CSV table of C-alpha atoms and ligand atoms in Angstrom, one decimal:
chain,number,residue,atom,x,y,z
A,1,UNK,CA,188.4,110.5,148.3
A,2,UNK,CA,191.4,111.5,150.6
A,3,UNK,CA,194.2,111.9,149.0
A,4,UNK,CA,197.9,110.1,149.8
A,5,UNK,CA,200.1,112.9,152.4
A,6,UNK,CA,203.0,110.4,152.5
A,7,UNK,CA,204.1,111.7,149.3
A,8,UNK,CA,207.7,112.8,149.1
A,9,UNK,CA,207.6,116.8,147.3
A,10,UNK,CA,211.1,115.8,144.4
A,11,UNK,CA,212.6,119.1,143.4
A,12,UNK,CA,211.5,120.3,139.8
A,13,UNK,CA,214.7,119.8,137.9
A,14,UNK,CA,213.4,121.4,134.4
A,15,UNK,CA,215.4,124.0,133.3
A,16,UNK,CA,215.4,127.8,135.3
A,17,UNK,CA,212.4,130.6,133.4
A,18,UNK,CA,211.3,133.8,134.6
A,19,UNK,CA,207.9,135.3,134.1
A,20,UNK,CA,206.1,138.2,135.0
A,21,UNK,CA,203.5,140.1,134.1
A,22,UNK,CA,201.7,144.0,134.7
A,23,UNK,CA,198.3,145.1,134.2
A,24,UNK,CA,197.6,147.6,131.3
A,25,UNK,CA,195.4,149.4,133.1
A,26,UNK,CA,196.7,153.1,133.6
A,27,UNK,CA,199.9,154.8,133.3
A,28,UNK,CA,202.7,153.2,134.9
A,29,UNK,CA,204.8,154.7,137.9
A,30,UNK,CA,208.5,154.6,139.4
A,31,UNK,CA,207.4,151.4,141.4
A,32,UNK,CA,205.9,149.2,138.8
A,33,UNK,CA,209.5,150.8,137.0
A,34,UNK,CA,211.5,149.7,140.1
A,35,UNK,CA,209.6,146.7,141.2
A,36,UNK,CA,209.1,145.2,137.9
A,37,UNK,CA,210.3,146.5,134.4
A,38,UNK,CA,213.7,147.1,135.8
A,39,UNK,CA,214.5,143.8,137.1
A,40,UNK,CA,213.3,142.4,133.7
A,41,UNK,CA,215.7,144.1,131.7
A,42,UNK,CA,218.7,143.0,133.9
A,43,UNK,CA,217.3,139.7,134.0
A,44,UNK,CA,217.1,138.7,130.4
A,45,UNK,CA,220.5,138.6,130.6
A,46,UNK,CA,220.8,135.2,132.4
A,47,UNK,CA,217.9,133.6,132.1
A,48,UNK,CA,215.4,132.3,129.5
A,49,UNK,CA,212.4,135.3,130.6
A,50,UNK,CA,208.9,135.8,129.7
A,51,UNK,CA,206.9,138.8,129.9
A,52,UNK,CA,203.6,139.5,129.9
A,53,UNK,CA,200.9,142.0,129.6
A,54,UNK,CA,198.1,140.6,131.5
A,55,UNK,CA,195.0,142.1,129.6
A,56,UNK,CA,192.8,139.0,131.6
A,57,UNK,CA,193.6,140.1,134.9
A,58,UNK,CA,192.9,143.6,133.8
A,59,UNK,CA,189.0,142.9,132.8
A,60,UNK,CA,188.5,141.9,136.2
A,61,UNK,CA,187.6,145.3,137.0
A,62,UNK,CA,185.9,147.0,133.9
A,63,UNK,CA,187.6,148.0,131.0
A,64,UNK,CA,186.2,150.3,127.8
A,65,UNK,CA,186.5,147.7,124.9
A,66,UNK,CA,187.6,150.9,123.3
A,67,UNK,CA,191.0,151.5,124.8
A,68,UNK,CA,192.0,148.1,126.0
A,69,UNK,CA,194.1,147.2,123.2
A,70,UNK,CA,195.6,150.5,123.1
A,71,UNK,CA,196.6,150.0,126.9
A,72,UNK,CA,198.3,146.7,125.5
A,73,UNK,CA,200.6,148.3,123.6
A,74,UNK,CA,201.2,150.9,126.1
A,75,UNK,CA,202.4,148.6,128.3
A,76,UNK,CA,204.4,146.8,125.8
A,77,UNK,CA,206.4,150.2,124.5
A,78,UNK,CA,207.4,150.5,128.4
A,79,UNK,CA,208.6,147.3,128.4
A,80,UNK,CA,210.5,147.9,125.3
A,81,UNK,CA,211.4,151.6,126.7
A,82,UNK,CA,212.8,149.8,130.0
A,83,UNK,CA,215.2,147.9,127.8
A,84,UNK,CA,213.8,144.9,127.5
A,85,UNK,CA,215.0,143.6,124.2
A,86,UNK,CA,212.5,141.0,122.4
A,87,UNK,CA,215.3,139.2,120.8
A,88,UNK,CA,216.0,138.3,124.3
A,89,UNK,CA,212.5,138.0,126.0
A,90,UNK,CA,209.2,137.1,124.8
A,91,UNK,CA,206.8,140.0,125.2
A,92,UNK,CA,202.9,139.7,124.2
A,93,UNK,CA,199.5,139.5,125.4
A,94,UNK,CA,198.1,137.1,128.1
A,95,UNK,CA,195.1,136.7,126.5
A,96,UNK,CA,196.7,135.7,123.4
A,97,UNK,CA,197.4,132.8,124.8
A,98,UNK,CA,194.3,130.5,125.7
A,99,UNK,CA,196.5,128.2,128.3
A,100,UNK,CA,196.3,130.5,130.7
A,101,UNK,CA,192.6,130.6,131.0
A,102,UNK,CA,192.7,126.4,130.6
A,103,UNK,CA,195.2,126.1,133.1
A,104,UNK,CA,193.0,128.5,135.3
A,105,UNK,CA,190.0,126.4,135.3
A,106,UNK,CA,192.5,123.2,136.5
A,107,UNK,CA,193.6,125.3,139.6
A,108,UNK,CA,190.4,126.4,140.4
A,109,UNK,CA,189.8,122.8,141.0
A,110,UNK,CA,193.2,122.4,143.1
A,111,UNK,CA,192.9,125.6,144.9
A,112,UNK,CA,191.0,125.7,148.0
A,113,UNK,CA,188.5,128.5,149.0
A,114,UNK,CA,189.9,129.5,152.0
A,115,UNK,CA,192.9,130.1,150.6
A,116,UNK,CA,191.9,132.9,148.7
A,117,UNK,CA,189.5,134.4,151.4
A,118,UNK,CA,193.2,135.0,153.2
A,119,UNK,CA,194.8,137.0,150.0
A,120,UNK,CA,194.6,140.8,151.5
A,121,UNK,CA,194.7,142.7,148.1
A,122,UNK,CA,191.3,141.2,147.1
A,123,UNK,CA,190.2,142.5,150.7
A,124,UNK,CA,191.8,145.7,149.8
A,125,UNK,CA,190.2,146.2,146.3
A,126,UNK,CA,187.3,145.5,147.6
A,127,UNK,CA,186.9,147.2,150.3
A,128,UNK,CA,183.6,147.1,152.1
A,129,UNK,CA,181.9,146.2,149.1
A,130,UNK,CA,183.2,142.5,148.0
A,131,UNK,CA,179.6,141.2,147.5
A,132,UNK,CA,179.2,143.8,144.1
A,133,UNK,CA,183.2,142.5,143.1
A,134,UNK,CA,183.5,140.3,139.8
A,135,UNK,CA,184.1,136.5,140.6
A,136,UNK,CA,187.2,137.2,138.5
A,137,UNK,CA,188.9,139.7,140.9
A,138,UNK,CA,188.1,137.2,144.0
A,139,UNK,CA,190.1,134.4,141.8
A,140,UNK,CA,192.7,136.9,140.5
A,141,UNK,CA,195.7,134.9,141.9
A,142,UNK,CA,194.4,131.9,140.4
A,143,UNK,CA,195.2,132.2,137.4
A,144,UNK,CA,198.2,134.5,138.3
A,145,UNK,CA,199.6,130.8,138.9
A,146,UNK,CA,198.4,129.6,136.2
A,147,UNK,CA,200.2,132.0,134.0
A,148,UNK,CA,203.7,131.2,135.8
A,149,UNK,CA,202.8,128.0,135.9
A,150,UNK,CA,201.9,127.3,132.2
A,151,UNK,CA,205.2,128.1,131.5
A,152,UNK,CA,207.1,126.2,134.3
A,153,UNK,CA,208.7,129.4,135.2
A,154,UNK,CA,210.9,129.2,138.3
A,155,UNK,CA,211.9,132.7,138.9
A,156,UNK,CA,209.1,135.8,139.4
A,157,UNK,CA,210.3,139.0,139.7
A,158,UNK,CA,207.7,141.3,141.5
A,159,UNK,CA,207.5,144.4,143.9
A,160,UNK,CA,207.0,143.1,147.7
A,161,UNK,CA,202.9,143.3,147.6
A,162,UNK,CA,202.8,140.2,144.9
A,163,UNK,CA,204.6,138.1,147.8
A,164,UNK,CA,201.0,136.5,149.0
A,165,UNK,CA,199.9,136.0,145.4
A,166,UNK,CA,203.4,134.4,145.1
A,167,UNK,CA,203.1,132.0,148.0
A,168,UNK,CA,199.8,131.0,146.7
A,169,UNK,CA,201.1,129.6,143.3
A,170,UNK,CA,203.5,127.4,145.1
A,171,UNK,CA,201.1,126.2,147.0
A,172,UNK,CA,199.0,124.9,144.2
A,173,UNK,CA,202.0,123.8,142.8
A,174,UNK,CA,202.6,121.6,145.6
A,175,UNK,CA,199.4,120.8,145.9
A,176,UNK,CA,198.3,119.5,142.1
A,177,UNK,CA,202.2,118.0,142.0
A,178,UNK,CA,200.7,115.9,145.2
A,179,UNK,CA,197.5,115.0,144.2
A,180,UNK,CA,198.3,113.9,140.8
A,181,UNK,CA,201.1,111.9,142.0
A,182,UNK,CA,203.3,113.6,139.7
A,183,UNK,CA,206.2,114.9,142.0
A,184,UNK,CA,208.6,117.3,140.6
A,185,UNK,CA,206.1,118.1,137.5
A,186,UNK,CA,205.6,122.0,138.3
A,187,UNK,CA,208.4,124.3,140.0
A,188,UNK,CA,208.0,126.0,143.3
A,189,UNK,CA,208.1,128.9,141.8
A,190,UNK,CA,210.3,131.6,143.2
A,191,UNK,CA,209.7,135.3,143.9
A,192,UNK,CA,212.6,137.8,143.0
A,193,UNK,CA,211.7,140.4,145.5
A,194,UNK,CA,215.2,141.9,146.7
A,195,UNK,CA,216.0,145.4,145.5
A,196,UNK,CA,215.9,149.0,146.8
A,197,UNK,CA,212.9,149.3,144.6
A,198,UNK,CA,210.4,146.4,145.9
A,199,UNK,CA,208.1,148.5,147.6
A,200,UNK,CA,208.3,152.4,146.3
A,201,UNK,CA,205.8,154.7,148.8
A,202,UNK,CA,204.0,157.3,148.1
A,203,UNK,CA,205.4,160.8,147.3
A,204,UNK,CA,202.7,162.0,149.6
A,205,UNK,CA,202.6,159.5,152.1
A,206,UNK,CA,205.9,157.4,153.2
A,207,UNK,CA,203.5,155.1,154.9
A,208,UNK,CA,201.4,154.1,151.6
A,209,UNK,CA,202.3,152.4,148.7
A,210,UNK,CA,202.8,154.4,145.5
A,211,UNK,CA,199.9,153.2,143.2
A,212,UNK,CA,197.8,153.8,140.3
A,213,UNK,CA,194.9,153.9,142.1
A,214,UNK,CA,195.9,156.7,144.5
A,215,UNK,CA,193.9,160.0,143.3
A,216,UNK,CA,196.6,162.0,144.0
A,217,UNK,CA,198.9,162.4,140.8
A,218,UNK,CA,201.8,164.3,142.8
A,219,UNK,CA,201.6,161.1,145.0
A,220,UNK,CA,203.5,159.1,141.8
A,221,UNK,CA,205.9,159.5,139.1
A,222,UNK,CA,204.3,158.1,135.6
A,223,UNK,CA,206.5,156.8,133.3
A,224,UNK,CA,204.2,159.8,131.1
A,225,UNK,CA,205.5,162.6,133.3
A,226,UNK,CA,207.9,164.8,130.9
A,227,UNK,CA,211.5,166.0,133.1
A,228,UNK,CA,209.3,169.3,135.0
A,229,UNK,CA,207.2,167.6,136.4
A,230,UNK,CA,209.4,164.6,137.3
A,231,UNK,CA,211.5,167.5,139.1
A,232,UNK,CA,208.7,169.7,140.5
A,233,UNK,CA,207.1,165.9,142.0
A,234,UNK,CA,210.6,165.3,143.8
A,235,UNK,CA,210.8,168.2,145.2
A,236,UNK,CA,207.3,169.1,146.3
A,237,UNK,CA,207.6,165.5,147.8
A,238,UNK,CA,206.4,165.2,151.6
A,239,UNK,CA,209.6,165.2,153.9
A,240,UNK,CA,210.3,166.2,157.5
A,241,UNK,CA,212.0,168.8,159.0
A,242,UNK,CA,215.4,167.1,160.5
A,243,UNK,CA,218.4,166.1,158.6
A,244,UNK,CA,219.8,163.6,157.0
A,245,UNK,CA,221.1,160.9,159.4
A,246,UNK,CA,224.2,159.1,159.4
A,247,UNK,CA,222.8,155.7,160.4
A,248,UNK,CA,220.1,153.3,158.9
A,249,UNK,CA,218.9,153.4,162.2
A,250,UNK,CA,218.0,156.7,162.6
A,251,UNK,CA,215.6,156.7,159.5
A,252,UNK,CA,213.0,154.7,161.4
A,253,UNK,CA,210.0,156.6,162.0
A,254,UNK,CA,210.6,158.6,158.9
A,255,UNK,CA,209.1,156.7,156.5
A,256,UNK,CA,209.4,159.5,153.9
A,257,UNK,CA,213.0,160.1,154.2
A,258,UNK,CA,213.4,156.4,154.0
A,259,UNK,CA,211.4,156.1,150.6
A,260,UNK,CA,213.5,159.0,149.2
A,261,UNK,CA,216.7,157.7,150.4
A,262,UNK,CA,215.2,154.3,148.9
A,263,UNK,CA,214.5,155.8,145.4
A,264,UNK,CA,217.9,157.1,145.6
A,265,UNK,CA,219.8,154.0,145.8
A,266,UNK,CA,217.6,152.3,143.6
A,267,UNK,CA,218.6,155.1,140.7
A,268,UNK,CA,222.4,155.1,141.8
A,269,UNK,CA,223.2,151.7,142.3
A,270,UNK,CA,224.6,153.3,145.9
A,271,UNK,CA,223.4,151.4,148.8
A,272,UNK,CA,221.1,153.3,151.6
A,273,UNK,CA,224.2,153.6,154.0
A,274,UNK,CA,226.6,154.9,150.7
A,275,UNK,CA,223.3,158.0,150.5
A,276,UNK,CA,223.1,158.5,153.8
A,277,UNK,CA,226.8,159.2,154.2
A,278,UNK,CA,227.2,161.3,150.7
A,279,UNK,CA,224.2,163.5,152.7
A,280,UNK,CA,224.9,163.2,156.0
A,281,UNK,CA,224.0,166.6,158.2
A,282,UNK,CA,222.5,168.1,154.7
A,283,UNK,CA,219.0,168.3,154.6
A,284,UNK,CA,216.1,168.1,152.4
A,285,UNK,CA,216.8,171.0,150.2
A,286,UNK,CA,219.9,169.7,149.3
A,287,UNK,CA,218.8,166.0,149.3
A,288,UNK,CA,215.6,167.0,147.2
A,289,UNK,CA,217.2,168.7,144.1
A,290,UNK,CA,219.8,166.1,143.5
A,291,UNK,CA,217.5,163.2,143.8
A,292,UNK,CA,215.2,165.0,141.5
A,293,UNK,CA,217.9,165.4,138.8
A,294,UNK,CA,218.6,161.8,139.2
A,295,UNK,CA,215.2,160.8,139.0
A,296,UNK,CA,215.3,163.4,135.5
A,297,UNK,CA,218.2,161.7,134.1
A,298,UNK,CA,217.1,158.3,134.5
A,299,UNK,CA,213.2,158.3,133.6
A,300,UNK,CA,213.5,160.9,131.3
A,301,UNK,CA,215.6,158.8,128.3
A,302,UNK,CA,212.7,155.9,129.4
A,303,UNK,CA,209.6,158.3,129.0
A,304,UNK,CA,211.3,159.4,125.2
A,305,UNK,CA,211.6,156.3,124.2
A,306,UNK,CA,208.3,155.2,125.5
A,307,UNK,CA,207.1,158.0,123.4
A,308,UNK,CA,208.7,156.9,120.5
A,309,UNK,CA,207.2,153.3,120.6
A,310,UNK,CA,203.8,154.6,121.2
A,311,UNK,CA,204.4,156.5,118.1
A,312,UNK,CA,205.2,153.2,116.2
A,313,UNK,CA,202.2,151.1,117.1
A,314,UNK,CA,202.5,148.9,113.7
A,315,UNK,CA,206.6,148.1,115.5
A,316,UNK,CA,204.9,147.2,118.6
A,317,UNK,CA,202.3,145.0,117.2
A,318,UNK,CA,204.8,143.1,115.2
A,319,UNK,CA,206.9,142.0,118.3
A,320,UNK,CA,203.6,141.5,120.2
A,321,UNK,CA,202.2,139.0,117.7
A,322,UNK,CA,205.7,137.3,117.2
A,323,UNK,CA,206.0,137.0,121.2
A,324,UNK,CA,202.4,135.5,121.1
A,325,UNK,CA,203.5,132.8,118.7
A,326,UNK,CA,206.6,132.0,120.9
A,327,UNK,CA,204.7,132.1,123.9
A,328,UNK,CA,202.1,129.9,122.6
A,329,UNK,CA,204.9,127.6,121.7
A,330,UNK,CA,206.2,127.5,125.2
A,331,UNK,CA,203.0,126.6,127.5
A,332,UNK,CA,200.6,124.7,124.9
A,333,UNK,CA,202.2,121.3,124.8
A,334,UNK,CA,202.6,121.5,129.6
A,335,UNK,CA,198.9,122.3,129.6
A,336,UNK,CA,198.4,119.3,127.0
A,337,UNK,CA,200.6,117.6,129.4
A,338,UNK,CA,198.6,118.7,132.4
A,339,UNK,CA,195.5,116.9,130.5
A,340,UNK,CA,197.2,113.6,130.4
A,341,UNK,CA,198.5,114.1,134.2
A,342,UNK,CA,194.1,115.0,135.4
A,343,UNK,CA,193.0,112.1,132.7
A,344,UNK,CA,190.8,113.5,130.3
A,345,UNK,CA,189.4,111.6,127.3
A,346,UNK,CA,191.5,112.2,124.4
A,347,UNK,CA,194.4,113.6,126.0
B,1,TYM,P1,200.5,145.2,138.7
B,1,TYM,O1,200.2,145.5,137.3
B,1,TYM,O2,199.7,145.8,139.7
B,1,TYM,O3,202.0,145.7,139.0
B,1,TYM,C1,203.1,145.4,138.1
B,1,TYM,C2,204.3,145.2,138.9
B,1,TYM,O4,204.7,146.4,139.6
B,1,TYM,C3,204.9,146.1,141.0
B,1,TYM,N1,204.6,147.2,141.8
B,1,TYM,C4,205.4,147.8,142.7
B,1,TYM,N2,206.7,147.6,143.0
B,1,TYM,C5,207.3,148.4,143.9
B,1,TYM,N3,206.7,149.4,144.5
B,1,TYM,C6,205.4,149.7,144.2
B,1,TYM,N4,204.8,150.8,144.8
B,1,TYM,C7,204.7,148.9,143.3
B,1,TYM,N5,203.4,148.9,142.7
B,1,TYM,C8,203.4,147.9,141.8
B,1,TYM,C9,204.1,144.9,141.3
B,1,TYM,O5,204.5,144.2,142.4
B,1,TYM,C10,204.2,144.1,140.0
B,1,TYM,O6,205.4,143.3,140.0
B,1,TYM,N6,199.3,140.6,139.9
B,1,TYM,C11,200.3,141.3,139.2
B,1,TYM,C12,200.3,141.0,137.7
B,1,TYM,C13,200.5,139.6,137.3
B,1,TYM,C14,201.7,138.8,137.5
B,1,TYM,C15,201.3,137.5,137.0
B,1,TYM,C16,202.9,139.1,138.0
B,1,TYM,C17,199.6,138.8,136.8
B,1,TYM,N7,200.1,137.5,136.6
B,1,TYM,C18,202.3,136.5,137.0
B,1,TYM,C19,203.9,138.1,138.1
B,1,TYM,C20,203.5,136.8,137.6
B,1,TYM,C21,199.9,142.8,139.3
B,1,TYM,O7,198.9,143.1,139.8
B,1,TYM,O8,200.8,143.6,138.8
């Protein structure tokens, strides 16, 4: 049956949540740092924020049994290590949390097929061999909506290459809101994008994204990496041979100079322009050093105090189990609403 289009899209006027989530699957890096953990801590702040460690969207791609909780916590103690404070934020496991696979199944009904075959980072995970790819990893942004959604969050921080995945959870937001005649019932949620650090390149490439998956290890800083190799990374980083400009304009074309100067202002708080002035004429082995004492003084505190979670796993678990609870809390009684609003039996 075709459903009603004459219906009128009312604003969600709940109250404002942020969620977000990261993978635990490998050592972090200065862009999930920039793009993600950062913005948490400065966001808990203001707003009522949720964080997640999404173990389900990790075993869409294999896992060994043997280390995936131990990744958990990983990710956890850099959360913790980024500031995030869980008197302020709820921290735990997604799959702690059963809504998020219910809510899942839901969208899979309101989602449409060829809106996924458009989502490019399933095309670029899979590569030339999407055929062999779990069914998970082709509905991966599925129930990345459904774990904003299950919480009726209305803010998502996220680096610039979760803007697709982004656009996609509004749309089944609009979408189930319209077809269930229930306007206004979940937010459109927004992504909190803006930043110097929303898309952090590669050390070795200014024209590629810095990522786990790249097999180069001087191509990334880890949240691991102890201050040497922080510095020796920043310094053996791929530059050019000119100078540094006076204009934003003349950085185009250099895409490493650009990610440098980028990494810069995201550390200092200075904006591009402000670097590009306090260098101007000086080049790279000037620039080089003094971003790579930056980049010492403000991962190294991060990586100790990582360490010293990871040391405390019985300190992590506690705030893990009470953040499940909380979480738990949160989403269960809008899924139970979301069985009402579909019409199940019993609901
Ligand atoms: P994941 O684990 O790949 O990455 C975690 C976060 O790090 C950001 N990021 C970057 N930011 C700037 N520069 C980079 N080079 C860079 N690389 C990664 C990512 O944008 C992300 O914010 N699908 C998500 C996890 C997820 C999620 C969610 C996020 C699952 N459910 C719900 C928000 C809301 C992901 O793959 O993250």
């Amino acid at each position: 049956m075709s459903k009603p289009n004459n219906q009128k899209i009312i604003d969600y006027t709940g109250p404002e949540r942020i969620f977000s989530g990261v993978q635990p699957t490998g050592d972090l890096h200065l862009g999930n740092y920039l793009g993600a953990l950062k913005k948490f801590a400065d966001l808990q702040h203001d707003y009522e924020c949720v964080f997640c460690i999404v173990d389900l969207h990790a075993i869409t791609v294999w896992q060994d049994p043997k280390t995936l909780a131990d990744q958990t916590r990983q990710i956890a103690s850099a959360y913790l290590a980024a500031g995030v404070d869980p008197k302020k934020a709820i921290i735990y496991p997604q799959s702690t949390v059963l809504a998020h696979t219910e809510l899942a199944w839901y969208f899979n009904c309101v989602a449409r097929v060829g809106w996924l075959s458009r989502m490019t980072q399933f095309k670029e995970k899979s590569g030339k061999n999407a055929e062999a790819m779990s069914v998970g990893l082709y509905d991966y942004p599925v129930l990345q909506a459904a774990d904003i959604l299950a919480f009726k969050a209305t803010h998502v921080p996220v680096g610039e290459d979760q803007k697709q995945h982004l656009e996609l959870s509004r749309d089944i937001a609009q979408k189930f809101n319209h077809d269930f005649n229930a306007p206004g019932f979940f937010p459109l949620p927004e992504p909190l994008i803006k930043g110097p650090g929303a898309r952090v390149m590669s050390l070795r490439d200014g024209t590629k994204k810095m990522s786990k998956s790249d097999p180069s290890d001087k191509s990334r800083i880890n949240l691991t990496d102890d201050a040497d190799t922080i510095a020796k990374k920043i310094r053996k980083a791929k530059s050019d041979a000119g100078e540094i400009p006076a204009t934003l304009s003349e950085m185009e074309g250099r895409p490493e100079l650009k990610n440098l100067v980028s990494i810069y202002s995201a550390f200092s708080g200075l904006s591009d322009q402000e670097v590009l002035t306090k260098y101007e004429g000086k080049g790279f082995g000037v620039f080089k050093p003094a971003l790579a004492d930056l980049s010492v003084e403000t991962m190294h505190p991060i990586t100790a105090r990582m360490n010293n979670f990871l040391a405390n796993p019985d300190e992590v678990d506690k705030i893990l189990a009470k953040g499940a609870e909380d979480a738990a809390n949160i989403a269960a009684p809008i899924v139970a609403e979301v069985r009402k609003i579909i019409g199940f039996w019993g609901a």
